[in-house]
JSON list of C-alpha atoms in Angstrom, two decimals:
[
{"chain": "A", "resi": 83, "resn": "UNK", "atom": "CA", "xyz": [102.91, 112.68, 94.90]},
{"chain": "A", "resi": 84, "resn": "UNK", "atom": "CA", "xyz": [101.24, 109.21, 94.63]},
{"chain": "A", "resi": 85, "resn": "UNK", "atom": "CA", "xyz": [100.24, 106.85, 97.81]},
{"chain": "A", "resi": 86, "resn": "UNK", "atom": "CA", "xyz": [99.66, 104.00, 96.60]},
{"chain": "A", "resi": 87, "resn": "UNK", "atom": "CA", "xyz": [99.22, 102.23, 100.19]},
{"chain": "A", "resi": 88, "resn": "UNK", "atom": "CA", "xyz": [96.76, 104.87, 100.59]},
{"chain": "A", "resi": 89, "resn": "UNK", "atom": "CA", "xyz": [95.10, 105.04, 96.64]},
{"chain": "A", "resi": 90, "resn": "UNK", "atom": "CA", "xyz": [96.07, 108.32, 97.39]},
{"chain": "A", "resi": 91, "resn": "UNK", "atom": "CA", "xyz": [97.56, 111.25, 94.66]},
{"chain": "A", "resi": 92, "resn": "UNK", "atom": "CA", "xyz": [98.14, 114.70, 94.77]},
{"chain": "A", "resi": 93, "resn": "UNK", "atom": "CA", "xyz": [98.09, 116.37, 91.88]},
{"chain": "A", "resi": 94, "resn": "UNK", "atom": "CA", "xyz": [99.79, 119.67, 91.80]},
{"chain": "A", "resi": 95, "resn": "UNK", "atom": "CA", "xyz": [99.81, 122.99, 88.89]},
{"chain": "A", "resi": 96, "resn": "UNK", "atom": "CA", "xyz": [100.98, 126.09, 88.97]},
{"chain": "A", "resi": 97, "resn": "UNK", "atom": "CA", "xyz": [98.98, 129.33, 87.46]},
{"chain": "A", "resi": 98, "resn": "UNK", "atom": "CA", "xyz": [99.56, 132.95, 87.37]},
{"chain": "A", "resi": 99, "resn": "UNK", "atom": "CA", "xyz": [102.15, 132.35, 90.05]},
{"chain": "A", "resi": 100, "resn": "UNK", "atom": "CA", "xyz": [99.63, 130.41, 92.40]},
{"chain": "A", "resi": 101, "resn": "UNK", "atom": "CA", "xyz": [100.40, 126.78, 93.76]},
{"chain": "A", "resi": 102, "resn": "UNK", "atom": "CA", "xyz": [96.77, 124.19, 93.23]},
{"chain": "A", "resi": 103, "resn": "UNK", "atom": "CA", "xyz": [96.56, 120.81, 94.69]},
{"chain": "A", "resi": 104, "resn": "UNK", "atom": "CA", "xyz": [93.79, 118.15, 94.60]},
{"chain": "A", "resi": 105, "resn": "UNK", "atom": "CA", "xyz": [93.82, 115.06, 96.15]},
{"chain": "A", "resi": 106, "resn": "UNK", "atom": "CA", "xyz": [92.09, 111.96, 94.59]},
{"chain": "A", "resi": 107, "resn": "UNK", "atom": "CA", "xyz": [91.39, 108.44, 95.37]},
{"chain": "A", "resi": 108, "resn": "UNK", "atom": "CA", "xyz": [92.50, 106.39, 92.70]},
{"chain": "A", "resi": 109, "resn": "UNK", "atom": "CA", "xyz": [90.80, 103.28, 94.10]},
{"chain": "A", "resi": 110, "resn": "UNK", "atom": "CA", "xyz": [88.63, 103.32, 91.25]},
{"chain": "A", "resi": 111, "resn": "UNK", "atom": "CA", "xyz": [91.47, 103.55, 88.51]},
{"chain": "A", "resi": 112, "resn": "UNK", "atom": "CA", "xyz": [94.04, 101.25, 89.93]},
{"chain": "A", "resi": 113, "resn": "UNK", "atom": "CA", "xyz": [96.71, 100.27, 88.84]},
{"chain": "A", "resi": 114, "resn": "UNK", "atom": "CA", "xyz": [98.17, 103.92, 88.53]},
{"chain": "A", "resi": 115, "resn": "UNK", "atom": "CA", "xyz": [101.34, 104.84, 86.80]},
{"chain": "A", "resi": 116, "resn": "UNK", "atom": "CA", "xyz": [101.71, 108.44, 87.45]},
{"chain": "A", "resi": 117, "resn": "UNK", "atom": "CA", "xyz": [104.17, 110.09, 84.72]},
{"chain": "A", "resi": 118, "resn": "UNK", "atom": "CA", "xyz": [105.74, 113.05, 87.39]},
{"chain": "A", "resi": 119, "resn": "UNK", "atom": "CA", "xyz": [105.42, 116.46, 85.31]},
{"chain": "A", "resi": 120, "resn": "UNK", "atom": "CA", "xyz": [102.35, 114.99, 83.14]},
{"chain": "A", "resi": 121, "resn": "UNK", "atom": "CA", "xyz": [98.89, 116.95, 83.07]},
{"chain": "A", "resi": 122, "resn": "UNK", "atom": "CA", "xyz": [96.29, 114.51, 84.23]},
{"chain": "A", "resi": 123, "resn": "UNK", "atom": "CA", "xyz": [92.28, 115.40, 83.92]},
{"chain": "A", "resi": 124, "resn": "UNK", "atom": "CA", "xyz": [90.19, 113.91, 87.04]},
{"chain": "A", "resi": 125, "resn": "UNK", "atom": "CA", "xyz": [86.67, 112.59, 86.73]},
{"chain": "A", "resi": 126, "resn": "UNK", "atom": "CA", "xyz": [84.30, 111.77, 89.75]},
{"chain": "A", "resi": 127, "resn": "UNK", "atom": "CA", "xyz": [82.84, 112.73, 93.29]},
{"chain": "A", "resi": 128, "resn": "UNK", "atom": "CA", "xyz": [83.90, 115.46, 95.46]},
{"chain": "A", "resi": 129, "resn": "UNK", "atom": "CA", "xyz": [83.89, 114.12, 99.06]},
{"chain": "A", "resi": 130, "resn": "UNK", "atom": "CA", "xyz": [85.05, 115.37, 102.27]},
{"chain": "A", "resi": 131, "resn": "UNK", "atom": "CA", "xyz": [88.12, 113.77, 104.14]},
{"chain": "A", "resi": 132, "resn": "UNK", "atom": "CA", "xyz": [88.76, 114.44, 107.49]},
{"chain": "A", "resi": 133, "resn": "UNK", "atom": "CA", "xyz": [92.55, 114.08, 106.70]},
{"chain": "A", "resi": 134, "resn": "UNK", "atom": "CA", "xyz": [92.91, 116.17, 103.83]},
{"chain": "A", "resi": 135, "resn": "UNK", "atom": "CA", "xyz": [89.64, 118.17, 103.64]},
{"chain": "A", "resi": 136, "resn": "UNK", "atom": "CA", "xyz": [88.48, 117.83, 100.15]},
{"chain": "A", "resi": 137, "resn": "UNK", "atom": "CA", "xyz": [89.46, 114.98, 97.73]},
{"chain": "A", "resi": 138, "resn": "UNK", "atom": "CA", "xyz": [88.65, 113.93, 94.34]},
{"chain": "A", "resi": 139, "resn": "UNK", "atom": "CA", "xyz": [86.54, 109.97, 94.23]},
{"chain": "A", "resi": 140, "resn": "UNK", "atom": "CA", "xyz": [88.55, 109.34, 91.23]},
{"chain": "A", "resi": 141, "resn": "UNK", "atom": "CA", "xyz": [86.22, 107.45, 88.19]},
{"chain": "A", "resi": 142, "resn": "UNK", "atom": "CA", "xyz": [88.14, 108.38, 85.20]},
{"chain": "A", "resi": 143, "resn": "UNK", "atom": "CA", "xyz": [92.42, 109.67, 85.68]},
{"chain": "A", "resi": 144, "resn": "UNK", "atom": "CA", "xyz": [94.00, 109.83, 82.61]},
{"chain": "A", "resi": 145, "resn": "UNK", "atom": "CA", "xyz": [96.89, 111.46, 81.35]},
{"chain": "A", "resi": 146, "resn": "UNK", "atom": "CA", "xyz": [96.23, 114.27, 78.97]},
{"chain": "A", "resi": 147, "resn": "UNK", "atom": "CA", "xyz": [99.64, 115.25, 77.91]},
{"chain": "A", "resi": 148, "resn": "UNK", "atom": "CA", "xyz": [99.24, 116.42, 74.52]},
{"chain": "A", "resi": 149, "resn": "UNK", "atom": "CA", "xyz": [95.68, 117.17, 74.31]},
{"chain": "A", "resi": 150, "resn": "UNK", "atom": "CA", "xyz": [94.74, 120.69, 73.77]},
{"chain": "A", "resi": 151, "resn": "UNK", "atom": "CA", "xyz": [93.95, 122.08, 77.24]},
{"chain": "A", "resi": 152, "resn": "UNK", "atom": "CA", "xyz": [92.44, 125.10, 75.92]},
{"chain": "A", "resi": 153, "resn": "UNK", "atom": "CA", "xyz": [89.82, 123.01, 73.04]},
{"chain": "A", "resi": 154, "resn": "UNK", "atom": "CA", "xyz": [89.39, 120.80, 75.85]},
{"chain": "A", "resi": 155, "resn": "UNK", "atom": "CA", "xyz": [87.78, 123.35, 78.25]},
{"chain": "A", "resi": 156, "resn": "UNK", "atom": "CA", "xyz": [85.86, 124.57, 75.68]},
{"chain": "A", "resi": 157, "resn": "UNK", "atom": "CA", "xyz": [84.27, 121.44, 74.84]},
{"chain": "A", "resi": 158, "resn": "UNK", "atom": "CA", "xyz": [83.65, 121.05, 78.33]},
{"chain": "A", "resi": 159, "resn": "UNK", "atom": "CA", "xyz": [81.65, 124.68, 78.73]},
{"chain": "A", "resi": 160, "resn": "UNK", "atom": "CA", "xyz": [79.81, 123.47, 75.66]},
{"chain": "A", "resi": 161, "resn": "UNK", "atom": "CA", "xyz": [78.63, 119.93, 77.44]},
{"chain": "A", "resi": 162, "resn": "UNK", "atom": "CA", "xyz": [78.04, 122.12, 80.87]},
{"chain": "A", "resi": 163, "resn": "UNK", "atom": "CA", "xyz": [75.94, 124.48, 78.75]},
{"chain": "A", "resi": 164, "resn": "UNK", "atom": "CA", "xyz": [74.09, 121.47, 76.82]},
{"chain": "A", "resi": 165, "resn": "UNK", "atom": "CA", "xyz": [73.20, 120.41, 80.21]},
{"chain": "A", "resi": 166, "resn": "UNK", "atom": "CA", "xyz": [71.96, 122.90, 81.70]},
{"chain": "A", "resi": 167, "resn": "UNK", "atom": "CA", "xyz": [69.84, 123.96, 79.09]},
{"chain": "A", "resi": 168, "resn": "UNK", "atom": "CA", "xyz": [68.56, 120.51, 78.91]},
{"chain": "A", "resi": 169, "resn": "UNK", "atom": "CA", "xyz": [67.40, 120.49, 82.57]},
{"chain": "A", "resi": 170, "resn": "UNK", "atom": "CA", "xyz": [66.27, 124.02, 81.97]},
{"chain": "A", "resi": 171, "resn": "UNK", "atom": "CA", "xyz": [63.48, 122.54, 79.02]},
{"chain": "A", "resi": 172, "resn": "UNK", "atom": "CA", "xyz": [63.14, 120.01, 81.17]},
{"chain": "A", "resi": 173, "resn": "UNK", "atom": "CA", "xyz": [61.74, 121.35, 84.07]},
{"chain": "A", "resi": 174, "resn": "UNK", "atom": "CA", "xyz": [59.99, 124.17, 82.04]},
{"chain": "A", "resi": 175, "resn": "UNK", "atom": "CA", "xyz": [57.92, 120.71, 80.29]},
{"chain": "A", "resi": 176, "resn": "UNK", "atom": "CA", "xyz": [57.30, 119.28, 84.01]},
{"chain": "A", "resi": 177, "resn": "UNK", "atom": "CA", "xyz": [55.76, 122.92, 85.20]},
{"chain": "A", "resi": 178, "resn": "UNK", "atom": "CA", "xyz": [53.98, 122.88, 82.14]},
{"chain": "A", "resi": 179, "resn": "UNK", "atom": "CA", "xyz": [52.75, 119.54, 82.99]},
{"chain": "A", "resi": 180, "resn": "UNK", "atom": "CA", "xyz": [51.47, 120.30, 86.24]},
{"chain": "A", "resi": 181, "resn": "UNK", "atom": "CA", "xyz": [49.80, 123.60, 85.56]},
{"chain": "A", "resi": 182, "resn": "UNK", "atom": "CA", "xyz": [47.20, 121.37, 82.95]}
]
């Protein structure tokens, strides 16, 4: 369901027999065509809305029909897992740093 009075959507999937929603702000990524039944991935800030609770600051929406979901959430654990072990040396080389 898109609001576009309201840069509002509400994106909607069904798994293992459970209804999801998210709302997001499209604001950021306007003008948005919504293609009803597409699979859309949402990039951006989590903030709270007293309205509808959570909701998506929308930086990147695109459409990902197509795309392999599955290779697509792997790459994403890999960059998550990059990261974090990034920080991880990180901080490691800053408590080095302050122990000399």
């Amino acid at each position: 369901c898109y609001q576009p009075e309201e840069s509002r959507a509400t994106l909607s999937a069904q798994h293992a027999s459970k209804d999801h929603q998210v709302v997001v702000h499209t604001l950021f990524v306007e003008p948005f065509n919504p293609i009803v039944g597409a699979q859309y991935i949402a990039l951006g800030e989590i903030e709270k809305n007293e309205e509808v609770g959570v909701m998506v600051q929308a930086r990147v929406l695109n459409c990902v029909d197509g795309v392999n979901i599955a290779l697509l959430q792997k790459a994403i654990s890999e960059q998550r897992s990059f990261f974090k072990e990034r920080e991880s040396k990180q901080g490691d080389a800053a408590q080095a740093a302050d122990a000399t």
